[in-house]
Each structure stands twice: as C-alpha cells, then as structure tokens.
Amino acid sequence: MTYTLPANIADRPITIVGGGTLGRRIALMLSLQGAEVRVFDTSLAVARSAVEYVATQRHRAVNELGGSQAVRLAAQDNLTTALRDAWLVVEAVPEKLGLKQALFADLDHLAAPDAVLASNSSSFAASEFIGGVSHPERVLNMHFYMPPAVRSVELMSSGHTDPRIIDLLMAELPKYALTPHVVRKESTGFIFNRIWAAIKRESLLVVAEGVAEPKDVDALFADVFKSEITPFRFMDEVGLDVVLDIENHYCEVAGVENKSAPMLQEYIDNGWLGVKSGRGFYNDYS
C-alpha cells in the first residue's frame, strides 16, 4: 500500500505519548495553533499534570510567540482513544530501546493510516525501533530540546521515511514557532547533541575523577563562553536518570566504558535526579 500524506491536518488532533518533562513542553508548543492536543501517559495523573502545565503556561507562550488563544487539551491513559484521528503522534517516553520498539509497533497498528509517527528520542535513531512497524515510511525522529526556551527541532529520516514527510514538517513546524533542521545522514546524537555529548562527557569525567566540582565547571563554562546555560545545571534540568540512559547508549554504540556511570548511579540511588526531584548536582531547587 502506498503511503498517503495526512489530509485536513488543521482540523485533526495531535497526540503526545509521554507526559514527562519534554512531553508536556512539546504539547505546549504544538497547542499554539489551537488544535486539539492529547497527552497520553500510562499514568493518568502524569497526563493530567502535563495538561495542567500546558494550560497554565500557554497564555505566556502565545503572548511571546503568537498563536491562538483557543485551547483544547485532553489527558488520556487509553492509547487507542488518544490516537484516534491524530495526524501527528510524537513519542516522548524514556530512552529505553525495548520500550520504543514495542510502542511504535502499537502506534503503527492503532494510529490513523496516514498519521506521521515521530520520536523525540535524542539517542536512538528511528531505524532502531521500526522492526515491528508495517509502514516505516511514516516514522522518523523529530527531536526537540527544551521548548519553549529552545525552539529548534531536528528531523532525521529512519532510512525508510517518505521524504514528503520531512517536507511537510519543514513547512508546518514554523507555524508553531519552531525552527526545524534536517539531519542529512543518520547519526547517533544528531547534530547538536553530538557536540553536546563531548562537552557533557568530559564535564562528568573531571568531576568523577575529582579534578573539579560541578560549580567550578559551570563557572568556567559561563565565563569563557558567556553562556547562561552550563553543563551541570543543564543536566539537572534534563534529569540525571535520563542523562545516564543516554550516556550508556552512546558508550555502547562507541564500544567504550561509561566511566561516569558509577557517579551518576550514586546520585540516582539517592533520589537526586535534578530539578524534577528538587536536588541533583545542585541542591537549591525549590
């Protein structure tokens, strides 16, 4: 069967699968045009919390970025209901390959035949989790950073993605105040994250080896690069559990040992996950 691009997208919902830190921020951006946005999570409480976040933050985002004041949000813990007639589905679940493989097989079966199935994964290429997908031509990576503050989005083909989907998203995403960039060749970490991974890895190592404290690394980084974003503050925002998953995957692909894993695991075992738990490398989050 030949894949047909989604039609009447202005009148159809968008579904975000995963209501965590990034899922809710993606939902916020994709709500700017007033389309119905559904947030699915296996925990209805998490989905409702994500919808509440969008509802409370949306007015400011519309004022700053433009868009419709109308808002239609729904929290779902039933995947079939959440996917019904959606033209775009964005996966934002934890960086676990088996989880993504199972989920995309379900999405392929349950979503509308013309729905675009996008993964927000920053460390797994879509080619790694389309084994159970009957129509891989509609699957791709659509990687967000930390919107609405960072609005760049990377689009990367699975190697089977219909090129018209890339063209469609390049045209549609700017309507949501997003700036899309095409990753020209499959790459673990895509564009920016390959560069960031090197900075992050060395930052973790100089602390794990006792060369510096996180605050020293951040202070130097801020001074030299005149940047408000610094390595350890940023890792605290992402979540140290997520950082560990990503680092483990990068090291596995490269065939090297993750030497910072014991330090990260100690933080995680203590419940110090970063901003979301109130403490990470820093303990001044209220």
Coordinates of C-alpha atoms in Angstrom, one line a residue:
M1 CA 0.0 0.0 0.0
T2 CA 1.3 3.4 -1.0
Y3 CA 1.6 5.9 1.9
T4 CA -0.6 9.0 1.7
L5 CA 0.3 12.1 3.5
P6 CA -2.2 13.2 6.2
A7 CA -5.0 15.5 4.9
N8 CA -7.1 18.1 6.7
I9 CA -4.4 18.5 9.4
A10 CA -5.7 21.8 10.6
D11 CA -8.8 20.1 11.8
R12 CA -7.2 17.0 13.3
P13 CA -5.7 16.4 16.7
I14 CA -2.0 15.9 17.7
T15 CA -1.1 13.3 20.2
I16 CA 1.9 13.3 22.5
V17 CA 2.9 10.0 24.0
G18 CA 4.5 10.6 27.4
G19 CA 3.7 13.4 29.8
G20 CA 7.1 14.0 31.4
T21 CA 9.4 17.0 31.3
L22 CA 9.8 17.1 27.5
G23 CA 6.4 15.6 26.6
R24 CA 4.5 18.5 28.2
R25 CA 6.7 21.1 26.7
I26 CA 6.2 19.6 23.2
A27 CA 2.5 19.6 23.9
L28 CA 2.7 23.3 24.8
M29 CA 4.3 24.2 21.5
L30 CA 2.0 22.1 19.4
S31 CA -1.0 23.6 21.0
L32 CA -0.2 27.1 19.8
Q33 CA -2.4 26.9 16.7
G34 CA -5.4 25.9 18.7
A35 CA -5.5 22.3 17.5
E36 CA -6.7 19.6 20.0
V37 CA -3.7 18.3 21.7
R38 CA -3.9 15.0 23.6
V39 CA -1.3 13.9 26.1
F40 CA -1.2 10.1 26.7
D41 CA 0.6 8.5 29.6
T42 CA 0.2 5.2 31.3
S43 CA -0.3 7.2 34.5
L44 CA -3.4 9.4 34.1
A45 CA -2.1 11.6 37.0
V46 CA 1.0 12.3 34.9
A47 CA -1.1 13.1 31.8
R48 CA -3.3 15.4 33.8
S49 CA -0.3 17.2 35.3
A50 CA 1.1 17.7 31.8
V51 CA -2.2 19.1 30.6
E52 CA -2.3 21.4 33.6
Y53 CA 1.2 22.6 32.8
V54 CA 0.2 23.4 29.2
A55 CA -2.9 25.2 30.4
T56 CA -1.0 27.4 32.9
Q57 CA 2.0 28.2 30.6
R58 CA 0.2 28.6 27.3
H59 CA -1.0 32.2 27.8
R60 CA 2.5 33.4 28.2
A61 CA 3.8 31.4 25.3
V62 CA 1.0 32.8 23.0
N63 CA 1.8 36.3 24.1
E64 CA 5.5 35.8 23.4
L65 CA 5.4 33.6 20.3
G66 CA 2.0 34.2 18.8
G67 CA -0.8 31.7 18.1
S68 CA -4.4 31.1 19.0
Q69 CA -5.8 31.8 22.5
A70 CA -8.2 28.9 22.0
V71 CA -7.0 25.7 23.7
R72 CA -8.3 22.2 23.5
L73 CA -6.4 19.8 25.8
A74 CA -7.1 16.2 26.8
A75 CA -5.3 13.8 29.2
Q76 CA -5.6 10.2 28.3
D77 CA -4.4 6.9 29.7
N78 CA -6.1 4.9 26.9
L79 CA -3.8 4.7 23.9
T80 CA -6.5 3.9 21.3
T81 CA -8.6 6.8 22.4
A82 CA -5.6 9.1 22.5
L83 CA -4.6 8.3 18.9
R84 CA -8.0 8.5 17.3
D85 CA -7.7 10.5 14.0
A86 CA -4.5 12.2 15.1
W87 CA -2.4 13.4 12.1
L88 CA 0.8 13.6 14.1
V89 CA 2.0 11.5 17.0
V90 CA 5.1 12.4 19.0
E91 CA 6.7 9.8 21.2
A92 CA 8.4 11.2 24.3
V93 CA 8.9 8.2 26.6
P94 CA 12.1 7.2 28.5
E95 CA 15.2 6.3 26.5
K96 CA 14.7 2.5 26.6
L97 CA 15.0 0.8 23.3
G98 CA 12.7 -2.1 24.1
L99 CA 10.0 0.3 25.2
K100 CA 10.2 2.3 22.0
Q101 CA 10.2 -0.9 19.8
A102 CA 7.0 -2.1 21.5
L103 CA 5.4 1.3 21.5
F104 CA 6.0 2.0 17.8
A105 CA 4.6 -1.4 16.9
D106 CA 1.4 -0.4 18.8
L107 CA 1.4 3.1 17.2
D108 CA 1.6 1.6 13.7
H109 CA -1.3 -0.6 14.5
L110 CA -3.6 1.8 16.3
A111 CA -2.9 5.2 14.7
A112 CA -4.7 6.5 11.6
P113 CA -3.1 5.0 8.5
D114 CA -1.8 8.4 7.3
A115 CA -0.6 9.6 10.8
V116 CA 3.0 10.7 11.0
L117 CA 4.8 8.8 13.8
A118 CA 7.7 10.8 15.2
S119 CA 10.1 10.0 18.0
N120 CA 11.6 12.7 20.2
S121 CA 14.5 10.3 21.1
S122 CA 17.8 12.1 21.2
S123 CA 20.0 8.9 21.3
F124 CA 18.1 6.2 19.4
A125 CA 17.7 6.6 15.6
A126 CA 14.2 5.6 14.4
S127 CA 15.8 2.8 12.4
E128 CA 16.5 1.0 15.7
F129 CA 12.8 0.6 16.6
I130 CA 10.9 0.1 13.4
G131 CA 11.3 -3.7 13.3
G132 CA 7.6 -4.2 14.3
V133 CA 6.3 -1.4 12.1
S134 CA 4.4 -2.4 8.9
H135 CA 4.7 1.1 7.4
P136 CA 8.2 2.5 8.3
E137 CA 7.8 5.2 5.7
R138 CA 5.8 7.3 8.1
V139 CA 8.3 7.0 11.0
L140 CA 11.1 9.5 11.7
N141 CA 13.0 11.2 14.5
M142 CA 11.7 14.7 15.5
H143 CA 14.0 15.8 18.3
F144 CA 13.1 18.7 20.5
Y145 CA 15.4 20.3 23.0
M146 CA 13.7 22.3 25.8
P147 CA 10.9 24.3 24.4
P148 CA 9.7 27.0 24.6
A149 CA 13.1 28.4 25.6
V150 CA 14.8 26.4 22.9
R151 CA 12.7 26.0 19.8
S152 CA 15.0 24.2 17.4
V153 CA 13.8 20.8 16.2
E154 CA 15.9 18.2 14.4
L155 CA 14.3 16.0 11.7
M156 CA 16.0 12.7 10.8
S157 CA 14.9 10.0 8.4
S158 CA 14.8 6.4 9.5
G159 CA 16.2 5.5 6.1
H160 CA 12.7 4.5 5.1
T161 CA 10.9 7.7 5.8
D162 CA 8.9 9.2 2.9
P163 CA 10.8 12.4 2.0
R164 CA 7.4 14.2 1.7
I165 CA 7.0 13.9 5.5
I166 CA 10.2 15.8 6.0
D167 CA 9.0 18.5 3.6
L168 CA 5.6 18.6 5.3
L169 CA 7.1 19.1 8.8
M170 CA 9.6 21.7 7.5
A171 CA 6.6 23.7 6.3
E172 CA 4.3 23.0 9.3
L173 CA 6.6 23.4 12.3
P174 CA 7.4 27.1 11.9
K175 CA 3.6 27.7 12.3
Y176 CA 4.2 26.5 15.9
A177 CA 7.1 28.9 16.5
L178 CA 9.5 26.0 16.0
T179 CA 12.7 26.0 13.8
P180 CA 13.3 22.7 12.0
H181 CA 16.7 21.5 10.9
V182 CA 17.2 18.4 8.7
V183 CA 19.8 15.9 9.7
R184 CA 21.2 14.9 6.4
K185 CA 22.6 11.5 7.4
E186 CA 21.6 9.1 10.2
S187 CA 23.8 10.0 13.2
T188 CA 23.7 8.9 16.8
G189 CA 23.0 12.1 18.7
F190 CA 22.0 14.0 15.6
I191 CA 23.7 17.4 15.2
F192 CA 23.9 19.5 18.3
N193 CA 23.8 16.5 20.7
R194 CA 26.9 15.0 19.2
I195 CA 28.7 18.2 20.1
W196 CA 27.0 18.5 23.5
A197 CA 27.8 14.8 24.3
A198 CA 31.5 15.6 24.1
I199 CA 31.1 18.6 26.5
K200 CA 28.9 16.6 28.8
R201 CA 31.2 13.5 28.9
E202 CA 34.3 15.5 29.8
S203 CA 32.4 17.6 32.3
L204 CA 31.2 14.4 34.1
L205 CA 34.7 12.9 34.0
V206 CA 36.5 15.8 35.5
V207 CA 34.1 15.7 38.4
A208 CA 34.1 11.9 38.7
E209 CA 37.9 11.9 38.7
G210 CA 38.0 14.6 41.5
V211 CA 39.5 17.2 39.2
A212 CA 36.7 19.7 39.9
E213 CA 33.3 20.3 41.5
P214 CA 30.2 20.9 39.3
K215 CA 30.1 24.5 40.3
D216 CA 33.7 25.0 39.1
V217 CA 33.0 23.5 35.7
D218 CA 29.8 25.6 35.3
A219 CA 31.5 28.8 36.5
L220 CA 34.4 28.4 34.0
F221 CA 32.0 27.5 31.2
A222 CA 29.8 30.5 31.9
D223 CA 32.8 32.9 31.9
V224 CA 34.6 31.5 28.9
F225 CA 31.6 31.1 26.6
K226 CA 29.5 33.9 28.2
S227 CA 26.7 31.4 28.4
E228 CA 23.7 31.3 30.8
I229 CA 23.4 27.5 30.1
T230 CA 26.1 25.5 31.8
P231 CA 26.8 21.7 31.7
F232 CA 25.8 20.6 35.2
R233 CA 22.8 23.0 35.5
F234 CA 21.6 21.7 32.2
M235 CA 22.0 18.1 33.2
D236 CA 19.9 18.8 36.3
E237 CA 17.2 20.2 34.1
V238 CA 17.2 17.2 31.8
G239 CA 17.2 14.7 34.7
L240 CA 20.2 12.6 35.8
D241 CA 18.3 9.4 35.1
V242 CA 17.8 10.4 31.5
V243 CA 21.5 11.6 31.3
L244 CA 22.6 8.1 32.4
D245 CA 20.4 6.3 29.9
I246 CA 21.7 8.5 27.1
E247 CA 25.4 8.2 28.1
N248 CA 25.1 4.4 28.5
H249 CA 23.7 4.2 24.9
Y250 CA 26.3 6.5 23.4
C251 CA 29.1 4.4 25.1
E252 CA 27.5 1.2 23.9
V253 CA 27.4 2.4 20.3
A254 CA 31.0 3.6 20.6
G255 CA 32.2 0.4 22.3
V256 CA 33.7 2.2 25.3
E257 CA 33.2 2.2 29.0
N258 CA 30.9 4.8 30.6
K259 CA 33.3 5.9 33.3
S260 CA 30.9 8.4 34.8
A261 CA 28.1 5.8 35.3
P262 CA 29.0 5.0 38.9
M263 CA 28.8 8.7 39.9
L264 CA 25.5 9.2 38.1
Q265 CA 24.1 6.0 39.6
E266 CA 25.0 7.1 43.1
Y267 CA 23.1 10.4 42.6
I268 CA 20.1 8.4 41.2
D269 CA 20.2 5.9 44.1
N270 CA 20.0 8.8 46.5
G271 CA 16.9 10.2 44.7
W272 CA 18.9 13.2 43.4
L273 CA 17.5 13.3 39.8
G274 CA 17.9 17.1 39.3
V275 CA 15.2 19.8 39.1
K276 CA 12.3 17.3 39.0
S277 CA 13.3 15.8 42.4
G278 CA 14.4 19.1 44.0
R279 CA 18.1 18.1 44.0
G280 CA 20.7 16.9 41.6
F281 CA 24.3 18.2 41.2
Y282 CA 22.8 21.3 42.9
N283 CA 20.5 21.3 45.9
D284 CA 19.0 24.8 45.5
Y285 CA 15.8 23.8 43.6
S286 CA 12.6 24.7 45.4

